[in-house]
mmCIF file of C-alpha atoms in Angstrom:
data_model
loop_
_atom_site.group_PDB
_atom_site.id
_atom_site.type_symbol
_atom_site.label_atom_id
_atom_site.label_comp_id
_atom_site.label_asym_id
_atom_site.label_seq_id
_atom_site.Cartn_x
_atom_site.Cartn_y
_atom_site.Cartn_z
ATOM 1 C CA ILE A 209 110.241 101.165 92.654
ATOM 2 C CA TYR A 210 113.614 102.029 91.155
ATOM 3 C CA ARG A 211 112.143 104.091 88.318
ATOM 4 C CA LEU A 212 109.796 106.028 90.597
ATOM 5 C CA CYS A 213 112.549 106.793 93.107
ATOM 6 C CA ARG A 214 114.879 108.018 90.377
ATOM 7 C CA GLU A 215 112.109 110.175 88.890
ATOM 8 C CA LYS A 216 111.617 111.718 92.340
ATOM 9 C CA GLY A 217 115.280 112.754 92.388
ATOM 10 C CA MET A 218 116.950 109.954 94.297
ATOM 11 C CA ALA A 219 120.611 109.592 93.327
ATOM 12 C CA ALA A 220 120.908 106.162 94.958
ATOM 13 C CA VAL A 221 118.211 103.530 95.403
ATOM 14 C CA THR A 222 117.873 100.203 97.146
ATOM 15 C CA ILE A 223 115.025 97.954 98.168
ATOM 16 C CA THR A 224 115.268 96.860 101.793
ATOM 17 C CA ASP A 225 112.787 94.023 102.055
ATOM 18 C CA HIS A 226 112.621 92.108 105.316
ATOM 19 C CA ASN A 227 115.287 89.388 105.515
ATOM 20 C CA VAL A 228 115.585 88.901 101.734
ATOM 21 C CA ILE A 229 117.643 90.660 99.057
ATOM 22 C CA ASP A 230 115.823 89.488 95.926
ATOM 23 C CA GLY A 231 114.330 92.924 95.210
ATOM 24 C CA ALA A 232 117.646 94.692 95.753
ATOM 25 C CA LEU A 233 119.457 92.171 93.535
ATOM 26 C CA ALA A 234 116.869 92.694 90.781
ATOM 27 C CA ILE A 235 117.939 96.347 90.455
ATOM 28 C CA ALA A 236 121.576 96.070 91.553
ATOM 29 C CA ASP A 237 122.964 96.448 88.020
ATOM 30 C CA LEU A 238 121.099 99.722 87.399
ATOM 31 C CA PRO A 239 122.846 103.107 87.799
ATOM 32 C CA GLY A 240 122.762 104.346 91.372
ATOM 33 C CA ALA A 241 121.331 101.107 92.768
ATOM 34 C CA PHE A 242 122.846 99.150 95.619
ATOM 35 C CA VAL A 243 121.980 96.099 97.706
ATOM 36 C CA GLY A 244 120.245 96.516 101.041
ATOM 37 C CA CYS A 245 118.059 94.564 103.452
ATOM 38 C CA GLU A 246 116.118 95.131 106.661
ATOM 39 C CA TYR A 247 117.040 92.226 108.904
ATOM 40 C CA THR A 248 115.145 91.112 111.969
ATOM 41 C CA THR A 249 117.551 90.237 114.742
ATOM 42 C CA TYR A 250 116.962 89.201 118.334
ATOM 43 C CA PHE A 251 118.323 89.825 121.790
ATOM 44 C CA PRO A 252 119.059 86.210 122.803
ATOM 45 C CA GLU A 253 118.167 86.765 126.445
ATOM 46 C CA ASP A 254 114.459 87.361 125.749
ATOM 47 C CA ARG A 255 113.919 87.202 121.950
ATOM 48 C CA CYS A 256 113.145 90.938 121.728
ATOM 49 C CA LYS A 257 113.085 91.735 117.998
ATOM 50 C CA VAL A 258 115.017 94.611 116.457
ATOM 51 C CA HIS A 259 115.139 95.684 112.820
ATOM 52 C CA VAL A 260 118.496 96.640 111.320
ATOM 53 C CA LEU A 261 119.190 98.015 107.850
ATOM 54 C CA VAL A 262 122.343 96.638 106.226
ATOM 55 C CA TYR A 263 123.846 97.814 102.954
ATOM 56 C CA GLY A 264 126.332 96.580 100.383
ATOM 57 C CA GLN A 265 126.248 92.895 101.249
ATOM 58 C CA SER A 266 126.980 90.187 98.714
ATOM 59 C CA GLU A 267 124.767 87.139 98.294
ATOM 60 C CA ALA A 268 127.282 85.082 100.289
ATOM 61 C CA GLN A 269 127.333 87.675 103.067
ATOM 62 C CA HIS A 270 123.536 87.740 103.068
ATOM 63 C CA ARG A 271 123.487 83.990 103.729
ATOM 64 C CA GLU A 272 125.932 84.441 106.630
ATOM 65 C CA ILE A 273 123.994 87.443 107.989
ATOM 66 C CA THR A 274 120.825 85.354 107.868
ATOM 67 C CA GLU A 275 122.483 82.822 110.183
ATOM 68 C CA ALA A 276 124.013 85.456 112.475
ATOM 69 C CA ARG A 277 120.801 87.468 112.842
ATOM 70 C CA GLU A 278 119.368 85.036 115.422
ATOM 71 C CA ASN A 279 121.628 86.727 118.020
ATOM 72 C CA ILE A 280 122.042 90.512 117.842
ATOM 73 C CA TYR A 281 125.518 90.372 119.397
ATOM 74 C CA ASP A 282 126.805 87.863 116.808
ATOM 75 C CA PHE A 283 125.000 89.824 114.090
ATOM 76 C CA VAL A 284 126.680 93.131 115.039
ATOM 77 C CA GLU A 285 130.079 91.439 115.323
ATOM 78 C CA TYR A 286 129.684 89.905 111.852
ATOM 79 C CA LEU A 287 128.687 93.243 110.312
ATOM 80 C CA ARG A 288 131.650 94.954 111.987
ATOM 81 C CA ASP A 289 134.075 92.243 110.830
ATOM 82 C CA GLN A 290 132.733 92.551 107.262
ATOM 83 C CA ASP A 291 132.768 96.387 107.413
ATOM 84 C CA LEU A 292 129.125 96.546 106.308
ATOM 85 C CA PRO A 293 127.143 99.741 106.976
ATOM 86 C CA ALA A 294 124.309 99.102 109.440
ATOM 87 C CA ILE A 295 121.547 101.309 110.792
ATOM 88 C CA CYS A 296 119.302 100.563 113.755
ATOM 89 C CA ALA A 297 115.877 100.944 112.146
ATOM 90 C CA HIS A 298 113.090 102.695 114.084
ATOM 91 C CA PRO A 299 114.849 102.048 117.429
ATOM 92 C CA PHE A 300 111.808 102.869 119.592
ATOM 93 C CA PHE A 301 109.327 100.695 117.698
ATOM 94 C CA TRP A 302 108.120 97.652 119.620
ATOM 95 C CA VAL A 303 108.434 95.056 116.883
ATOM 96 C CA ASN A 304 107.185 92.246 119.134
ATOM 97 C CA ASP A 305 106.152 94.192 122.261
ATOM 98 C CA ARG A 306 109.264 93.242 124.226
ATOM 99 C CA LEU A 307 111.358 96.394 123.838
ATOM 100 C CA THR A 308 112.450 97.907 127.176
ATOM 101 C CA VAL A 309 114.672 100.769 128.269
ATOM 102 C CA ASP A 310 117.495 98.231 128.774
ATOM 103 C CA HIS A 311 117.191 97.165 125.129
ATOM 104 C CA VAL A 312 117.367 100.778 123.936
ATOM 105 C CA GLU A 313 120.425 101.345 126.117
ATOM 106 C CA LYS A 314 122.088 98.336 124.493
ATOM 107 C CA LEU A 315 121.185 99.670 121.026
ATOM 108 C CA VAL A 316 122.996 102.899 121.934
ATOM 109 C CA LEU A 317 126.104 100.795 122.527
ATOM 110 C CA LEU A 318 125.717 98.530 119.486
ATOM 111 C CA PHE A 319 124.897 101.007 116.681
ATOM 112 C CA LYS A 320 126.496 104.261 115.539
ATOM 113 C CA ASN A 321 123.729 104.844 112.975
ATOM 114 C CA TRP A 322 120.066 105.281 113.909
ATOM 115 C CA GLU A 323 117.083 105.758 111.644
ATOM 116 C CA LEU A 324 114.482 108.495 111.600
ATOM 117 C CA ASN A 325 111.719 106.504 109.983
ATOM 118 C CA GLY A 326 109.560 107.947 107.216
ATOM 119 C CA ASP A 327 106.629 105.738 108.204
ATOM 120 C CA MET A 328 106.682 106.481 111.951
ATOM 121 C CA HIS A 329 104.688 109.061 113.835
ATOM 122 C CA PRO A 330 106.718 112.309 114.025
ATOM 123 C CA ALA A 331 106.731 112.116 117.839
ATOM 124 C CA MET A 332 108.622 108.810 117.659
ATOM 125 C CA ASN A 333 111.281 110.371 115.423
ATOM 126 C CA ALA A 334 111.458 113.418 117.710
ATOM 127 C CA ALA A 335 112.112 111.082 120.655
ATOM 128 C CA VAL A 336 114.971 109.423 118.731
ATOM 129 C CA GLU A 337 116.464 112.844 117.994
ATOM 130 C CA GLU A 338 116.071 113.891 121.624
ATOM 131 C CA LEU A 339 117.779 110.760 122.897
ATOM 132 C CA ALA A 340 120.640 111.151 120.413
ATOM 133 C CA ALA A 341 121.113 114.810 121.381
ATOM 134 C CA GLY A 342 121.200 113.910 125.075
ATOM 135 C CA LEU A 343 123.951 111.303 124.901
ATOM 136 C CA THR A 344 127.257 112.211 126.546
ATOM 137 C CA PRO A 345 130.573 110.388 126.968
ATOM 138 C CA GLY A 346 129.807 109.894 130.677
ATOM 139 C CA LEU A 347 126.346 108.475 130.072
ATOM 140 C CA VAL A 348 127.570 106.082 127.388
ATOM 141 C CA GLY A 349 130.395 104.987 129.704
ATOM 142 C CA ARG A 350 127.904 104.210 132.464
ATOM 143 C CA LEU A 351 125.710 102.259 130.025
ATOM 144 C CA ALA A 352 128.737 100.288 128.815
ATOM 145 C CA ASP A 353 129.609 99.362 132.394
ATOM 146 C CA LYS A 354 125.986 98.509 133.224
ATOM 147 C CA HIS A 355 125.499 96.193 130.240
ATOM 148 C CA GLY A 356 129.066 94.946 129.705
ATOM 149 C CA ILE A 357 128.974 96.119 126.081
ATOM 150 C CA HIS A 358 131.762 98.351 124.881
ATOM 151 C CA PRO A 359 131.106 100.088 121.565
ATOM 152 C CA HIS A 360 133.459 99.277 118.710
ATOM 153 C CA PHE A 361 133.090 102.642 116.984
ATOM 154 C CA ALA A 362 134.377 106.148 117.633
ATOM 155 C CA GLU A 363 132.404 108.589 119.749
ATOM 156 C CA PRO A 364 129.440 106.336 120.562
ATOM 157 C CA TRP A 365 127.610 109.297 122.122
ATOM 158 C CA ARG A 366 127.354 110.874 118.647
ATOM 159 C CA LYS A 367 124.785 109.154 116.470
ATOM 160 C CA ASN A 368 124.489 109.450 112.725
ATOM 161 C CA LEU A 369 120.797 109.884 111.977
ATOM 162 C CA THR A 370 119.543 108.610 108.642
ATOM 163 C CA SER A 371 116.104 108.511 107.110
ATOM 164 C CA GLY A 372 114.267 106.251 104.727
ATOM 165 C CA SER A 373 110.701 105.940 103.522
ATOM 166 C CA ASP A 374 110.015 102.474 105.017
ATOM 167 C CA ASP A 375 107.294 102.353 102.400
ATOM 168 C CA HIS A 376 105.324 99.118 102.355
ATOM 169 C CA SER A 377 102.822 100.245 99.740
ATOM 170 C CA SER A 378 104.669 102.270 97.057
ATOM 171 C CA LEU A 379 102.616 105.307 98.102
ATOM 172 C CA ASN A 380 105.423 107.069 99.976
ATOM 173 C CA LEU A 381 108.493 106.214 97.929
ATOM 174 C CA ALA A 382 111.319 108.749 98.339
ATOM 175 C CA ARG A 383 109.361 110.918 100.796
ATOM 176 C CA ALA A 384 112.005 110.338 103.451
ATOM 177 C CA TYR A 385 115.669 110.023 102.550
ATOM 178 C CA THR A 386 119.206 110.605 103.712
ATOM 179 C CA GLU A 387 121.290 113.324 102.139
ATOM 180 C CA VAL A 388 125.058 113.698 102.363
ATOM 181 C CA PRO A 389 125.689 116.984 100.536
ATOM 182 C CA TYR A 390 129.222 116.371 99.282
ATOM 183 C CA ALA A 391 129.033 112.641 98.560
ATOM 184 C CA ARG A 392 129.280 111.836 94.878
ATOM 185 C CA THR A 393 129.656 108.056 95.253
ATOM 186 C CA LEU A 394 128.242 105.448 97.606
ATOM 187 C CA ALA A 395 131.709 105.016 99.153
ATOM 188 C CA GLU A 396 131.790 108.743 99.949
ATOM 189 C CA PHE A 397 128.233 108.543 101.272
ATOM 190 C CA TRP A 398 129.129 105.809 103.777
#
């Protein structure tokens, strides 16, 4: 995976398996590689599943994230306290058929970064872009009051949109990616 991504021009590479970091750790010492994981977390009120990409965690942090991921609110608080980059992966995808408008509204309040997914139908990504473009300070304020969740990041009505291949077969590696034109290091990228 690492070699193919680098050959396709990727400056930085990670492997974001579901809930494990073994693949990312296996390449972590290679140039341009970093640790990442796609965690499944849950809204505790109804066990609605959400996938979240997290980057730069240590093995110890991964163990703590694994415990915190059972409750999305604890999970987000832990990531914020640890200053770990997090991206709400494919925010409109019904991971376990429980996703509602209320859940999406809460995701608006919980995550600054949202993913345009390389494995999703283009209409789903277009809907994410449309929602992000339609957010305003007033709307986000009303959502915060409605759900009792106050974002802990600047300008919550402005979403950073990222992209990744979400490739489960090695057939689409590096077809979708995030580019930050002037970033020369991972720290600058984040």
